[in-house]
Coordinates of C-alpha atoms in Angstrom, one line a residue:
Chain A
M1 CA 76.1 205.5 -50.1
T2 CA 79.6 206.1 -48.8
L3 CA 81.7 203.6 -50.3
A4 CA 80.5 200.9 -52.4
G5 CA 78.8 198.4 -51.1
E6 CA 77.9 200.6 -47.6
V7 CA 75.3 202.6 -46.5
T8 CA 75.7 205.1 -44.4
T9 CA 73.0 205.8 -41.7
N10 CA 71.7 208.5 -38.6
V11 CA 72.5 206.5 -36.1
V12 CA 75.6 208.0 -34.3
D13 CA 78.5 205.3 -33.2
M14 CA 79.0 205.5 -29.7
T15 CA 81.8 203.2 -29.6
G16 CA 84.7 205.0 -26.7
L17 CA 82.3 207.6 -25.5
S18 CA 82.0 207.8 -21.8
L19 CA 79.0 208.2 -20.2
E20 CA 80.9 211.8 -18.5
R21 CA 81.0 213.1 -22.1
L22 CA 78.0 212.3 -23.5
R23 CA 76.2 214.1 -20.7
T24 CA 77.6 217.0 -21.9
S25 CA 78.4 216.7 -25.8
D26 CA 77.4 219.2 -28.6
D27 CA 78.5 216.9 -31.1
L28 CA 76.7 217.9 -34.2
V29 CA 76.4 214.5 -35.4
L30 CA 74.8 213.1 -32.0
A31 CA 72.8 215.9 -31.6
Q32 CA 71.1 215.1 -35.3
S33 CA 71.2 211.7 -33.9
I34 CA 68.9 212.7 -31.3
K35 CA 66.9 214.3 -32.8
I36 CA 65.9 211.8 -35.6
I37 CA 65.6 208.4 -32.6
T38 CA 63.8 210.8 -30.4
G39 CA 61.4 211.6 -33.1
R40 CA 60.8 208.3 -34.2
A41 CA 60.4 206.9 -30.4
Q42 CA 58.2 209.6 -29.4
C43 CA 55.7 208.8 -32.7
S44 CA 55.9 205.1 -32.9
Q45 CA 52.8 203.0 -31.6
T46 CA 53.5 200.2 -29.4
G47 CA 56.4 198.1 -30.3
V48 CA 55.2 194.2 -28.9
L49 CA 55.5 191.3 -31.6
Q50 CA 53.4 188.8 -30.7
N51 CA 52.3 185.7 -32.6
Q52 CA 48.8 185.6 -31.2
V53 CA 46.8 188.3 -29.2
R54 CA 46.6 187.8 -25.3
E55 CA 43.3 187.5 -23.6
D56 CA 45.0 187.4 -20.3
I57 CA 46.1 190.5 -20.0
Chain B
M1 CA 82.7 214.8 -34.2
L2 CA 81.4 211.6 -34.1
D3 CA 80.7 209.0 -36.6
T4 CA 77.5 207.5 -37.9
L5 CA 77.3 203.6 -38.1
R6 CA 77.3 202.2 -41.5
V7 CA 76.0 198.9 -42.7
T8 CA 77.1 196.9 -45.6
L9 CA 75.3 195.6 -48.4
D10 CA 76.7 192.3 -47.8
Q11 CA 75.0 192.3 -44.2
L12 CA 71.3 193.7 -45.5
D13 CA 71.9 190.9 -47.9
A14 CA 72.5 187.9 -45.5
M15 CA 69.3 189.2 -43.7
A16 CA 67.1 189.3 -46.8
E17 CA 67.9 186.1 -47.4
G18 CA 67.6 184.2 -43.7
R19 CA 71.5 183.8 -43.7
S20 CA 73.0 183.4 -39.8
S21 CA 75.8 185.9 -39.2
L22 CA 77.7 186.4 -35.9
A23 CA 78.8 189.5 -37.9
V24 CA 75.7 191.2 -38.3
V25 CA 74.6 190.8 -34.7
E26 CA 77.8 192.5 -33.7
L27 CA 77.0 195.6 -35.6
L28 CA 73.3 195.1 -34.1
K29 CA 74.2 194.9 -30.9
K30 CA 76.8 197.6 -31.2
A31 CA 73.7 199.9 -33.5
N32 CA 71.6 198.9 -30.3
R33 CA 73.7 200.2 -27.4
S34 CA 74.5 203.8 -29.5
R35 CA 70.3 203.8 -30.1
Q36 CA 70.1 203.4 -26.2
L37 CA 72.7 205.7 -25.0
V38 CA 71.4 208.6 -27.5
M39 CA 67.9 208.1 -25.9
L40 CA 69.4 208.0 -22.4
R41 CA 71.1 211.7 -23.4
A42 CA 67.3 212.9 -24.8
V43 CA 65.9 211.6 -21.3
L44 CA 68.3 213.3 -19.6
D45 CA 67.9 216.5 -21.7
R46 CA 64.2 216.9 -21.8
T47 CA 63.8 216.0 -17.8
R48 CA 66.7 218.7 -16.4
G49 CA 65.1 220.7 -13.7
T50 CA 62.4 218.5 -13.0
T51 CA 61.7 218.2 -9.8
T52 CA 60.4 214.5 -7.9
P53 CA 60.3 212.8 -4.9
L54 CA 63.7 211.0 -6.4
P55 CA 67.6 213.1 -6.3
P56 CA 67.7 214.6 -10.1
L57 CA 68.5 212.3 -12.6
D58 CA 71.9 214.3 -12.9
E59 CA 73.0 212.4 -9.7
A60 CA 71.8 209.2 -10.8
W61 CA 73.9 209.7 -14.6
S62 CA 76.5 210.8 -12.0
L63 CA 76.9 208.1 -10.4
L64 CA 76.8 205.6 -13.5
A65 CA 79.7 207.9 -15.1
A66 CA 81.2 207.0 -12.0
V67 CA 81.3 203.4 -11.7
Q68 CA 82.0 203.5 -15.8
Q69 CA 85.3 204.7 -14.8
R70 CA 85.4 202.1 -11.9
D71 CA 84.0 198.9 -13.9
E72 CA 83.2 199.5 -17.4
A73 CA 81.6 195.8 -17.8
A74 CA 79.3 196.7 -15.0
V75 CA 78.0 199.8 -16.3
E76 CA 77.8 198.3 -20.2
A77 CA 75.0 195.2 -18.8
V78 CA 72.6 198.0 -17.5
I79 CA 72.8 200.1 -20.6
T80 CA 73.0 197.2 -22.9
H81 CA 69.9 195.6 -20.7
P82 CA 66.7 195.2 -22.9
R83 CA 64.6 196.5 -20.3
T84 CA 66.7 200.1 -21.3
G85 CA 65.7 200.4 -24.6
W86 CA 62.2 199.3 -23.8
W87 CA 61.8 201.9 -21.0
T88 CA 64.0 204.9 -22.6
A89 CA 61.4 205.0 -25.9
T90 CA 58.5 204.6 -23.4
L91 CA 59.2 207.3 -21.1
L92 CA 60.2 209.3 -24.4
R93 CA 56.8 208.6 -25.2
L94 CA 55.3 209.6 -22.1
L95 CA 57.3 212.8 -21.9
N96 CA 55.9 214.0 -25.1
R97 CA 52.1 212.5 -24.1
D98 CA 51.4 211.5 -20.9
D99 CA 49.1 208.4 -20.5
G100 CA 48.6 209.0 -16.9
E101 CA 48.5 205.3 -15.5
Q102 CA 51.0 205.7 -13.4
P103 CA 53.0 209.0 -12.1
L104 CA 55.6 210.2 -14.0
W105 CA 58.4 210.4 -11.5
T106 CA 58.5 206.5 -11.2
H107 CA 59.3 206.3 -14.9
L108 CA 61.9 208.5 -14.3
G109 CA 63.2 206.3 -11.2
Y110 CA 64.4 203.7 -13.7
L111 CA 67.9 205.4 -13.9
H112 CA 68.3 205.6 -10.3
Q113 CA 67.6 201.7 -10.3
M114 CA 70.0 201.1 -13.0
A115 CA 72.5 203.1 -11.0
A116 CA 71.9 201.6 -8.1
A117 CA 72.4 198.1 -9.6
A118 CA 75.4 199.2 -11.8
A119 CA 77.3 200.2 -8.6
I120 CA 76.1 197.1 -6.3
R121 CA 77.9 194.7 -9.5
A122 CA 81.0 196.7 -9.7
G123 CA 80.9 196.5 -5.7
H124 CA 81.3 200.5 -5.6
D125 CA 79.8 202.4 -2.4
F126 CA 76.7 204.7 -3.2
S127 CA 73.2 205.6 -1.9
M128 CA 70.6 206.4 -4.4
R129 CA 66.9 206.6 -3.6
V130 CA 64.9 204.7 -6.1
P131 CA 61.1 204.1 -6.9
V132 CA 59.1 201.6 -5.0
W133 CA 56.2 199.3 -6.5
R134 CA 54.3 197.8 -3.8
G135 CA 56.4 197.1 -1.9
T136 CA 59.1 196.0 -4.1
V137 CA 61.9 197.3 -5.9
M138 CA 63.9 196.2 -9.0
L139 CA 67.7 196.6 -9.3
P140 CA 68.0 195.7 -13.1
T141 CA 70.1 192.6 -14.1
L142 CA 70.2 191.4 -10.6
G143 CA 66.6 191.0 -8.9
V144 CA 63.9 192.3 -6.6
A145 CA 63.8 193.2 -3.2
T146 CA 60.4 193.5 -0.9
V147 CA 60.5 196.5 1.3
P148 CA 57.6 197.5 4.0
S149 CA 55.2 199.8 2.4
E150 CA 51.3 200.5 2.5
V151 CA 51.1 202.8 -0.5
E152 CA 51.3 202.0 -4.5
W153 CA 54.5 203.9 -5.1
D154 CA 56.8 204.8 -2.9
V155 CA 60.4 205.6 -2.0
A156 CA 63.2 203.3 -0.7
E157 CA 67.4 204.1 -0.3
V158 CA 69.7 201.3 -1.5
H159 CA 72.9 201.3 0.0
G160 CA 76.1 199.6 -0.9
S161 CA 78.7 200.0 1.6
G162 CA 82.4 197.7 1.8
G163 CA 80.2 194.7 -0.1
H164 CA 77.6 194.9 2.0
V165 CA 73.9 196.3 0.0
T166 CA 70.8 197.1 1.4
V167 CA 67.6 198.2 0.0
G168 CA 65.6 200.0 2.9
D169 CA 66.5 197.7 5.7
T170 CA 66.2 194.8 3.6
Q171 CA 69.9 192.9 3.5
I172 CA 70.3 191.2 -0.4
P173 CA 71.2 188.7 -0.6
G174 CA 68.7 187.6 2.0
P175 CA 65.1 187.1 3.3
G176 CA 62.9 189.7 1.0
W177 CA 65.1 189.2 -2.0
L178 CA 64.5 187.7 -5.4
A179 CA 67.4 187.0 -7.3
L180 CA 67.3 186.9 -11.0
R181 CA 67.9 183.2 -12.2
T182 CA 70.5 182.6 -14.8
L183 CA 70.4 179.7 -17.3
R184 CA 73.4 177.8 -19.4
A185 CA 73.4 175.5 -22.4
G186 CA 76.8 175.4 -24.1
D187 CA 77.9 179.1 -24.7
L188 CA 74.4 180.2 -24.2
E189 CA 73.5 181.8 -21.0
V190 CA 70.2 184.2 -20.6
C191 CA 68.1 185.0 -17.8
L192 CA 65.4 183.5 -16.9
D193 CA 63.6 186.6 -15.7
D194 CA 59.8 186.1 -13.8
I195 CA 60.3 188.9 -11.5
D196 CA 60.7 192.7 -13.4
P197 CA 57.9 194.2 -13.3
Y198 CA 57.5 195.3 -17.0
R199 CA 59.0 191.7 -18.0
E200 CA 56.4 191.2 -20.3
F201 CA 56.4 195.2 -22.3
Y202 CA 53.6 196.3 -20.3
G203 CA 52.9 197.1 -16.7
P204 CA 53.6 197.0 -13.8
M205 CA 53.0 193.3 -13.1
P206 CA 53.9 191.1 -9.6
P207 CA 56.7 188.6 -10.0
R208 CA 55.5 185.2 -10.8
R209 CA 58.4 183.1 -9.4
L210 CA 58.8 179.5 -10.9
S211 CA 59.3 176.9 -8.5
D212 CA 62.7 175.0 -8.5
D213 CA 61.4 172.4 -10.5
E214 CA 59.8 174.4 -13.3
V215 CA 63.1 176.2 -13.5
A216 CA 64.3 172.5 -13.8
T217 CA 62.1 172.2 -16.3
W218 CA 62.6 175.1 -18.6
S219 CA 66.7 174.2 -18.0
E220 CA 66.3 170.7 -19.5
S221 CA 64.2 172.2 -22.3
L222 CA 66.8 174.7 -23.0
H223 CA 69.6 172.1 -23.0
H224 CA 68.0 170.1 -25.4
T225 CA 67.0 173.2 -27.9
W226 CA 70.8 174.2 -27.8
Q227 CA 72.1 170.6 -28.5
L228 CA 69.8 170.9 -31.6
L229 CA 70.7 173.9 -32.5
S230 CA 74.6 173.7 -31.6
D231 CA 74.3 170.5 -33.7
H232 CA 72.4 171.4 -36.8
H233 CA 72.6 174.9 -37.2
P234 CA 75.8 176.2 -35.3
E235 CA 75.5 179.7 -37.5
T236 CA 72.0 180.5 -35.6
A237 CA 73.3 179.2 -32.6
A238 CA 76.6 181.1 -32.6
E239 CA 74.0 184.4 -33.1
L240 CA 71.8 183.4 -30.1
A241 CA 74.8 183.2 -28.1
S242 CA 75.8 186.8 -29.0
G243 CA 72.8 188.9 -28.5
L244 CA 70.0 186.7 -26.9
T245 CA 70.4 188.1 -23.1
T246 CA 66.8 187.0 -21.3
L247 CA 63.4 184.3 -21.8
V248 CA 60.5 185.9 -19.8
P249 CA 58.9 183.0 -19.2
C250 CA 54.8 183.8 -19.5
T251 CA 51.6 181.3 -18.5
A252 CA 50.0 181.8 -22.2
E253 CA 49.3 178.9 -24.0
Q254 CA 51.4 178.4 -27.5
Y255 CA 52.9 182.1 -26.8
S256 CA 55.8 184.1 -28.1
A257 CA 56.6 188.0 -28.3
S258 CA 59.6 190.3 -28.6
H259 CA 59.2 194.1 -28.7
N260 CA 61.5 196.7 -31.0
D261 CA 62.7 198.6 -28.3
A262 CA 64.2 195.3 -26.0
F263 CA 66.6 193.3 -28.2
G264 CA 67.3 190.5 -26.7
S265 CA 64.7 189.8 -24.6
V266 CA 62.0 187.0 -25.9
V267 CA 58.7 186.8 -23.7
L268 CA 57.4 182.8 -24.7
S269 CA 55.3 179.9 -22.8
L270 CA 57.2 176.9 -22.7
P271 CA 57.6 174.9 -25.8
P272 CA 56.5 171.8 -25.8
D273 CA 59.7 170.1 -27.6
A274 CA 63.4 171.4 -28.9
T275 CA 62.4 172.0 -32.6
T276 CA 59.7 174.0 -31.4
F277 CA 61.5 176.0 -29.0
A278 CA 64.8 176.9 -31.6
E279 CA 61.6 177.7 -34.2
V280 CA 60.5 180.2 -31.7
L281 CA 63.7 181.6 -30.4
V282 CA 65.0 181.8 -34.3
H283 CA 61.5 183.6 -35.1
E284 CA 62.0 186.0 -32.1
F285 CA 65.5 186.5 -32.6
Q286 CA 65.1 187.4 -36.0
H287 CA 62.2 190.4 -34.8
N288 CA 64.8 191.2 -32.0
K289 CA 67.4 191.9 -34.8
F290 CA 65.0 193.4 -37.6
G291 CA 64.1 196.2 -34.9
V292 CA 67.7 197.5 -34.6
L293 CA 68.3 197.2 -38.4
L294 CA 65.0 199.2 -38.9
S295 CA 66.5 202.2 -36.8
L296 CA 69.4 202.4 -39.0
V297 CA 67.8 202.0 -42.5
D298 CA 64.3 202.7 -43.9
L299 CA 63.1 199.7 -45.9
L300 CA 59.8 201.5 -46.4
D301 CA 59.2 205.0 -47.6
P302 CA 58.9 206.9 -44.6
K303 CA 56.8 209.9 -46.2
A304 CA 54.2 206.5 -47.2
D305 CA 51.4 205.1 -44.9
N306 CA 53.4 202.2 -43.0
E307 CA 51.0 202.0 -39.7
T308 CA 47.5 201.6 -40.8
P309 CA 46.6 198.2 -40.6
R310 CA 44.9 196.9 -44.6
L311 CA 47.3 193.6 -45.7
Y312 CA 47.4 190.3 -45.7
A313 CA 49.2 188.5 -43.8
P314 CA 49.5 184.3 -44.1
W315 CA 50.5 184.0 -40.9
R316 CA 47.6 186.4 -38.6
D317 CA 44.0 186.4 -39.1
D318 CA 43.7 190.3 -39.1
P319 CA 45.2 193.0 -41.7
R320 CA 48.7 194.3 -40.9
P321 CA 50.3 197.9 -41.7
P322 CA 54.0 197.0 -43.8
T323 CA 56.0 197.9 -41.1
G324 CA 54.4 194.5 -39.5
L325 CA 53.9 193.1 -42.5
L326 CA 57.7 193.6 -43.3
H327 CA 58.7 192.4 -39.4
G328 CA 56.8 189.1 -40.0
M329 CA 57.9 188.4 -43.5
V330 CA 61.3 188.8 -42.5
S331 CA 61.0 186.5 -39.3
F332 CA 59.0 183.9 -41.4
L333 CA 61.6 183.7 -43.5
D334 CA 64.8 183.2 -41.2
V335 CA 61.7 180.3 -39.7
A336 CA 61.6 178.7 -43.5
A337 CA 65.4 178.5 -43.4
F338 CA 65.6 177.3 -40.1
Y339 CA 63.3 174.0 -41.3
H340 CA 64.9 173.7 -44.5
N341 CA 68.1 173.3 -43.2
Q342 CA 66.3 171.1 -40.0
S343 CA 65.1 168.8 -42.9
I344 CA 68.2 167.4 -43.9
V345 CA 68.7 165.9 -40.8
D346 CA 65.4 165.3 -39.8
D347 CA 63.5 163.4 -42.0
R348 CA 59.8 163.7 -40.4
S349 CA 56.5 165.0 -42.8
I350 CA 56.5 167.9 -39.8
I351 CA 59.5 169.0 -40.9
Q352 CA 59.1 169.1 -44.5
F353 CA 55.3 170.4 -44.3
K354 CA 56.7 173.6 -42.0
F355 CA 59.7 174.5 -44.7
E356 CA 57.0 174.3 -47.6
Y357 CA 54.0 176.1 -45.4
H358 CA 56.6 179.0 -44.2
R359 CA 58.2 179.4 -47.4
R360 CA 54.8 179.6 -49.4
Q361 CA 53.8 181.8 -46.6
T362 CA 56.8 184.6 -46.8
S363 CA 56.6 184.3 -50.6
Q364 CA 53.0 185.4 -50.1
A365 CA 53.9 188.6 -48.3
V366 CA 57.1 189.4 -50.3
E367 CA 54.5 189.7 -52.9
T368 CA 52.2 191.7 -51.3
L369 CA 55.1 193.8 -49.9
L370 CA 56.3 194.4 -53.6
N371 CA 53.5 195.2 -55.2
E372 CA 51.5 197.2 -52.3
T373 CA 53.5 199.5 -50.6
T374 CA 55.6 202.0 -51.0
L375 CA 59.2 201.2 -51.0
S376 CA 62.4 202.6 -50.7
E377 CA 65.4 201.8 -52.8
L378 CA 67.0 199.7 -50.3
G379 CA 63.5 198.3 -49.3
Q380 CA 63.4 197.0 -53.1
R381 CA 66.6 195.0 -52.8
F382 CA 66.2 193.7 -49.9
L383 CA 62.9 191.7 -50.7
S384 CA 64.2 191.3 -54.2
K385 CA 67.1 189.2 -52.5
A386 CA 64.6 187.5 -50.4
R387 CA 62.3 186.6 -53.3
D388 CA 65.6 185.1 -55.1
Q389 CA 66.1 183.3 -52.1
L390 CA 62.7 181.7 -51.9
L391 CA 62.4 181.5 -55.5
R392 CA 65.7 178.5 -54.9
W393 CA 63.8 176.9 -51.9
A394 CA 61.1 176.9 -54.1
T395 CA 63.1 173.9 -55.9
V396 CA 64.2 171.9 -53.3
P397 CA 62.6 168.5 -53.8
L398 CA 59.6 167.6 -51.6
P399 CA 57.0 164.4 -51.4
D400 CA 54.2 165.6 -53.4
P401 CA 51.4 164.8 -50.7
I402 CA 53.8 167.1 -48.9
R403 CA 53.4 170.3 -51.4
E404 CA 49.5 169.6 -51.5
A405 CA 49.3 170.0 -48.2
A406 CA 51.2 173.1 -47.4
Q407 CA 49.1 174.7 -50.5
R408 CA 45.9 173.6 -49.1
A409 CA 46.8 174.8 -45.8
S410 CA 48.0 178.2 -47.3
D411 CA 45.0 179.1 -49.5
D412 CA 42.4 177.8 -46.7
H413 CA 44.1 180.9 -45.0
R414 CA 44.0 183.1 -47.6
L415 CA 40.3 182.6 -48.3
S416 CA 39.4 182.8 -44.5
W417 CA 41.3 186.1 -44.7
R418 CA 39.3 187.9 -47.7
I419 CA 36.1 186.3 -46.7
R420 CA 36.5 188.0 -42.8
H421 CA 38.0 191.1 -44.6
L422 CA 37.1 191.8 -47.7
R423 CA 34.1 193.2 -49.1
P424 CA 33.4 194.2 -52.6
R425 CA 31.1 197.1 -54.0
D426 CA 27.8 196.8 -54.9
A427 CA 27.3 193.8 -53.7
D428 CA 23.8 194.6 -53.0
V429 CA 23.8 195.9 -56.7
I430 CA 24.4 192.3 -57.9
A431 CA 21.9 190.4 -55.4
D432 CA 18.7 192.3 -56.9
A433 CA 20.3 191.1 -60.5
W434 CA 20.1 187.5 -59.7
L435 CA 16.5 188.2 -57.5
N436 CA 15.4 189.8 -60.6
K437 CA 16.8 187.3 -62.9
P438 CA 17.7 183.9 -61.7
P439 CA 19.9 181.9 -63.9
K440 CA 18.6 178.3 -65.0
P441 CA 19.5 175.1 -63.6
V442 CA 22.7 174.1 -65.0
V443 CA 24.3 170.5 -65.0
E444 CA 27.3 170.3 -62.3
P445 CA 30.4 169.1 -63.4
K446 CA 31.7 165.5 -62.6
M447 CA 34.0 165.9 -59.5
R448 CA 36.2 163.3 -57.5
E449 CA 34.2 160.8 -55.4
E450 CA 35.6 162.5 -52.5
S451 CA 35.5 165.7 -53.6
E452 CA 31.4 165.3 -54.4
A453 CA 31.0 164.1 -50.6
A454 CA 33.4 167.2 -49.4
V455 CA 31.3 169.7 -51.3
K456 CA 28.4 168.0 -50.1
L457 CA 28.6 168.6 -46.6
Y458 CA 30.1 172.4 -46.9
R459 CA 26.5 173.7 -49.1
Q460 CA 24.6 171.7 -46.2
E461 CA 26.5 173.6 -43.5
I462 CA 26.5 176.8 -45.5
L463 CA 22.8 176.3 -45.6
E464 CA 22.6 175.8 -41.6
R465 CA 25.0 178.3 -41.1
P466 CA 25.1 180.4 -43.6
E467 CA 28.4 183.2 -42.3
S468 CA 30.3 179.8 -41.7
V469 CA 33.8 181.1 -42.8
A470 CA 35.7 177.5 -42.3
A471 CA 32.4 176.2 -43.9
W472 CA 33.1 178.5 -47.3
A473 CA 36.6 178.2 -47.1
G474 CA 36.1 174.5 -47.4
L475 CA 33.7 174.8 -50.4
A476 CA 35.7 176.5 -52.0
L477 CA 39.0 174.3 -51.8
A478 CA 36.9 171.3 -52.6
S479 CA 35.0 172.5 -55.3
E480 CA 38.0 173.8 -56.4
D481 CA 35.7 176.6 -58.1
K482 CA 37.6 179.2 -59.9
T483 CA 35.8 182.6 -58.7
L484 CA 35.5 181.6 -55.1
Q485 CA 39.1 180.5 -55.2
T486 CA 40.0 183.9 -56.5
R487 CA 37.2 186.1 -55.0
P488 CA 35.2 184.3 -52.1
E489 CA 34.5 187.3 -51.0
L490 CA 32.8 188.1 -53.7
V491 CA 30.6 184.6 -53.5
F492 CA 29.9 185.2 -49.9
T493 CA 28.8 188.8 -49.9
V494 CA 26.5 188.6 -52.7
Y495 CA 24.8 185.5 -50.5
Q496 CA 24.9 187.2 -47.7
E497 CA 22.5 190.0 -49.8
I498 CA 20.5 187.8 -51.2
R499 CA 19.8 186.0 -47.9
S500 CA 18.9 189.3 -46.2
R501 CA 16.4 190.1 -49.3
G502 CA 14.4 187.0 -48.5
G503 CA 15.8 184.9 -51.4
A504 CA 17.9 181.7 -51.9
A505 CA 21.0 180.5 -53.2
D506 CA 22.8 177.5 -54.0
P507 CA 26.3 178.6 -53.1
L508 CA 28.5 177.2 -56.0
R509 CA 25.5 177.9 -59.4
L510 CA 26.2 181.2 -57.7
A511 CA 29.8 181.4 -57.9
E512 CA 29.8 180.0 -61.6
W513 CA 27.1 182.5 -62.1
L514 CA 29.5 185.3 -60.3
S515 CA 32.5 183.8 -62.7

């Protein structure tokens, strides 16, 4: 925790960062975030949350 | 150096206790946007130098960046669109392990479609080649164009100049163009998406265009639902107005779904009334929110096995993994909160029943998560807050028949699940013991008249259909036998073993013998 009552996350805050800067940024916090988030995305199973199994698919 | 996002304990507690909070939704929208941009950058990094029938992804990115300089809102609409999150996550999985279901370049081409759509929204002059599937080109947030093509996958040029836009030879708007339709109700504005090829989180699938009458029905239904939410659940309405962007109508009955990577989108069949529609929106949007929250914090220990289906979820017939049970718990907690608030203004028994039933379901799920999964420290706190809220709701005065009906419904589901999915060890040994020394007949305890009649019927049904789960669950409830109510799977399995050996047993006598 950073301050009392707050939890630090691994997700970078992209507020204010333009697409042009994002394209080539070598910011370390961004790099770390990319590693963690893409690792999760690559390994996760299907993320569909449905109330019943569909038979028409 | 960039900073990371933070979540406050107050925000986590709001979600744990089923309290609506616009501040939480705003944080989650920010987190979702950041997550989508991070994944976009990852896609670019992973595909640099890849050759496809389309221009390089860098070119599509350059167009998006140029449009952003001119009209930030146009690019925001496309970046934060639910499909973008689904696409980036799916593509990263495919880059890791291609399933070969469609050519990879056609997935990569979605960035080109995004760039073209953003440019059109901004009135920016451009040209961009994009994938074509069975003669259709989807431009996210805008619509789908039809172009001549005789192959499964093709390429077309989207061109914008001075406000005139063409896809191949198709002018948009014009013949061959299906625009995304928008529904509005109060502060809520959503797309009614019946055309995106991946709108139901799999695909591609062709458009299923709703008629004008069907759209009118959806619009009227949404209007009534919004009236209910605005009048009696204003904080929930504010959350939805902020975060919900897309409704995908589907043909399956009584169906609803959302996706961890598609924040703001709900797939659903048309609910029968405003209360049910509101319940579905609450449920699915809570899934949306929780999916983003789980990208920020770990409530389950990441080193534990959280993906193997093995746990009892009171709202599903199949075993669920810890992640699935947690997701369901959070959504049904919000549904219980919805019905709790609704019962204040709607005194129908069904509303009270749904509150009590969902409260019981969620309480059961919380106990399972606390006792049978490995939680992080935050997860322990989260579930403790949820349990405290559920305990407070347990003190809400309700008529006895409502409580009893909710208890029976939840007991019936729990018993049926145990009979279907749990198998005790050594049932064969126990069956042999029964057959070698059957117990002497005993006088059965006196039951209430209605219970006696029910027990008689269930006994008969078990004789005729020994594997009927419903009959066994019904017998457990009607007889109030302790063993049948706590370990129905034991009695059921031993009974089947006895039968398979040519023997016979009365189910209640067997339950009493096993106690």
